[in-house]
Amino acid sequence: MGLVSIISLWMIPLMIGFILLYGTFKKVPTYETFVEGGKEGIEIAFSIIPYLVGMLVAITIFRASGALEFFVGMMKPALDAIGVPSEIVPLAFIRPISGTAALGMTTDLIAAYGPDSFIGRLAAVMQGSTDTTLYILTVYFGAVGVKRMGDALKVGLLADLLGIAAAIFIVMLAF
């Protein structure tokens, strides 16, 4: 077994043990603090369920309505002109909304075109260079009660757009 494997195997147990020992040394009631944190975690999980359901319904409606295919069809001539495959557009639209749906699309693209294809590489790089902005805003901002998220939405979507553009540029340049 290699050194990296041994370190990765023992890192989390050692970190947990260190935290418990340090808390005990500082006279913190570690078990009670752990239980209190668990209670708060369950409360947060229940409070975000309505936001998750709303997001899942919105994604389902967007995909089932044919709106995604409509947008892809409209963008196809412009994308063909710059050498970007239109097959990647659904991933670019879904990625800011849902990480799970985007991962499913990436898996489908890689299965259909291969991991070493231009589309497979572009999907993988795009998956890693963008984030689930709308999901984050809906779930986490909703859980803490933030009502005004306009600036965060603009910055997050701009970061996603730049991540998509950078992924396309880098994959075109490298492959």
Coordinates of C-alpha atoms in Angstrom, one line a residue:
M1 CA 0.0 0.0 0.0
G2 CA 1.4 3.4 -1.0
L3 CA 2.1 6.3 1.4
V4 CA -0.7 8.4 -0.1
S5 CA -3.2 5.6 0.4
I6 CA -2.1 5.1 4.0
I7 CA -2.4 8.9 4.7
S8 CA -5.8 9.1 3.0
L9 CA -7.1 6.1 5.0
W10 CA -6.0 7.5 8.4
M11 CA -6.6 11.3 7.8
I12 CA -10.3 11.5 8.8
P13 CA -10.0 9.2 11.9
L14 CA -7.0 11.1 13.1
M15 CA -8.6 14.5 12.5
I16 CA -11.8 13.4 14.4
G17 CA -9.6 12.0 17.2
F18 CA -7.6 15.3 17.4
I19 CA -10.8 17.4 17.6
L20 CA -12.2 15.2 20.4
L21 CA -9.0 15.3 22.3
Y22 CA -8.5 19.0 21.9
G23 CA -12.1 19.6 22.9
T24 CA -11.7 17.5 26.0
F25 CA -8.4 19.2 26.8
K26 CA -10.3 22.6 26.6
K27 CA -13.1 21.2 28.8
V28 CA -15.7 21.4 26.0
P29 CA -18.5 18.9 26.5
T30 CA -17.7 17.1 23.2
Y31 CA -20.6 14.6 23.1
E32 CA -23.2 17.1 24.0
T33 CA -21.8 19.5 21.4
F34 CA -21.9 16.8 18.8
V35 CA -25.6 15.9 19.7
E36 CA -26.6 19.6 19.5
G37 CA -24.9 19.9 16.1
G38 CA -26.8 16.8 14.9
K39 CA -30.1 18.4 16.0
E40 CA -29.3 21.6 14.1
G41 CA -28.4 19.5 11.0
I42 CA -31.8 17.7 11.1
E43 CA -33.6 21.0 11.5
I44 CA -31.8 22.5 8.5
A45 CA -32.5 19.4 6.4
F46 CA -36.2 19.7 7.1
S47 CA -36.3 23.4 6.5
I48 CA -34.7 23.1 3.0
I49 CA -37.1 20.3 1.7
P50 CA -39.7 22.8 0.3
Y51 CA -36.9 24.6 -1.7
L52 CA -35.6 21.2 -3.0
V53 CA -39.0 20.1 -4.1
G54 CA -39.6 23.5 -5.9
M55 CA -36.2 23.2 -7.7
L56 CA -36.9 19.6 -8.8
V57 CA -40.3 20.5 -10.1
A58 CA -38.9 23.5 -12.1
I59 CA -36.2 21.3 -13.6
T60 CA -38.7 18.6 -14.6
I61 CA -41.0 21.2 -16.2
F62 CA -38.1 22.9 -18.1
R63 CA -36.9 19.6 -19.6
A64 CA -40.4 18.0 -20.2
S65 CA -41.8 21.1 -21.9
G66 CA -39.3 21.0 -24.8
A67 CA -37.9 24.5 -23.8
L68 CA -34.4 23.1 -23.6
E69 CA -34.6 21.6 -27.1
F70 CA -36.1 24.9 -28.4
F71 CA -33.1 26.9 -27.0
V72 CA -30.6 24.4 -28.5
G73 CA -32.3 24.6 -31.9
M74 CA -32.1 28.4 -31.8
M75 CA -28.4 28.5 -30.9
K76 CA -27.2 25.7 -33.2
P77 CA -26.3 28.0 -36.2
A78 CA -24.3 30.3 -34.1
L79 CA -22.6 27.5 -32.3
D80 CA -21.7 25.7 -35.5
A81 CA -20.1 28.9 -36.8
I82 CA -17.7 29.0 -33.9
G83 CA -17.0 25.3 -33.7
V84 CA -18.9 24.5 -30.5
P85 CA -21.0 21.3 -30.6
S86 CA -24.7 21.9 -29.9
E87 CA -24.8 18.7 -27.9
I88 CA -23.1 20.5 -25.0
V89 CA -25.7 23.2 -24.7
P90 CA -28.2 21.3 -22.5
L91 CA -25.3 20.7 -20.1
A92 CA -24.5 24.4 -20.1
F93 CA -28.2 25.2 -19.3
I94 CA -28.8 22.6 -16.7
R95 CA -25.5 22.9 -14.8
P96 CA -26.4 26.1 -12.9
I97 CA -29.7 24.5 -11.9
S98 CA -28.9 21.0 -10.8
G99 CA -25.7 19.2 -10.2
T100 CA -27.3 15.8 -10.3
A101 CA -29.1 16.5 -13.7
A102 CA -25.8 17.9 -15.1
L103 CA -23.9 14.9 -13.9
G104 CA -26.5 12.6 -15.6
M105 CA -26.1 14.6 -18.8
T106 CA -22.3 14.5 -18.6
T107 CA -22.5 10.7 -18.1
D108 CA -24.8 10.4 -21.2
L109 CA -22.5 12.6 -23.3
I110 CA -19.4 10.6 -22.3
A111 CA -21.3 7.3 -22.9
A112 CA -22.5 8.5 -26.4
Y113 CA -19.3 10.1 -27.7
G114 CA -16.6 8.6 -25.5
P115 CA -14.4 10.1 -22.8
D116 CA -11.6 11.0 -25.3
S117 CA -13.9 12.7 -27.7
F118 CA -14.1 16.5 -28.0
I119 CA -17.6 16.5 -26.6
G120 CA -16.7 14.1 -23.7
R121 CA -13.7 16.2 -22.7
L122 CA -15.7 19.4 -23.0
A123 CA -18.5 18.0 -20.9
A124 CA -16.0 16.9 -18.2
V125 CA -14.2 20.2 -18.1
M126 CA -17.5 22.2 -18.1
Q127 CA -18.8 20.0 -15.2
G128 CA -15.7 20.9 -13.2
S129 CA -15.6 24.6 -14.1
T130 CA -19.1 25.6 -13.2
D131 CA -21.3 25.4 -10.2
T132 CA -25.0 24.9 -9.3
T133 CA -25.7 28.5 -8.8
L134 CA -29.5 28.5 -8.8
Y135 CA -29.5 25.4 -6.5
I136 CA -27.2 27.0 -4.1
L137 CA -29.2 30.2 -4.0
T138 CA -32.5 28.4 -3.6
V139 CA -31.5 25.9 -1.0
Y140 CA -28.9 27.6 1.1
F141 CA -30.1 31.2 0.9
G142 CA -33.6 29.9 1.6
A143 CA -32.5 27.9 4.6
V144 CA -31.0 30.9 6.3
G145 CA -33.8 33.2 5.3
V146 CA -32.0 35.5 2.8
K147 CA -34.7 37.2 0.7
R148 CA -32.6 39.6 -1.4
M149 CA -30.2 37.6 -3.5
G150 CA -30.1 39.6 -6.7
D151 CA -26.4 40.5 -6.6
A152 CA -25.4 36.9 -5.7
L153 CA -27.5 35.6 -8.6
K154 CA -25.8 38.0 -11.0
V155 CA -22.3 37.2 -9.9
G156 CA -23.0 33.4 -9.7
L157 CA -24.5 33.3 -13.2
L158 CA -21.7 35.4 -14.6
A159 CA -19.2 33.1 -13.0
D160 CA -21.0 30.1 -14.6
L161 CA -21.0 31.9 -18.0
L162 CA -17.2 32.6 -17.7
G163 CA -16.6 29.0 -16.6
I164 CA -18.5 27.7 -19.6
A165 CA -16.6 30.0 -21.9
A166 CA -13.3 29.1 -20.3
A167 CA -14.0 25.4 -20.6
I168 CA -14.8 25.8 -24.3
F169 CA -11.7 27.8 -24.9
I170 CA -9.3 25.6 -23.0
V171 CA -10.7 22.3 -24.5
M172 CA -10.6 23.8 -28.0
L173 CA -7.0 25.0 -27.4
A174 CA -5.8 21.8 -25.7
F175 CA -7.6 19.2 -27.8

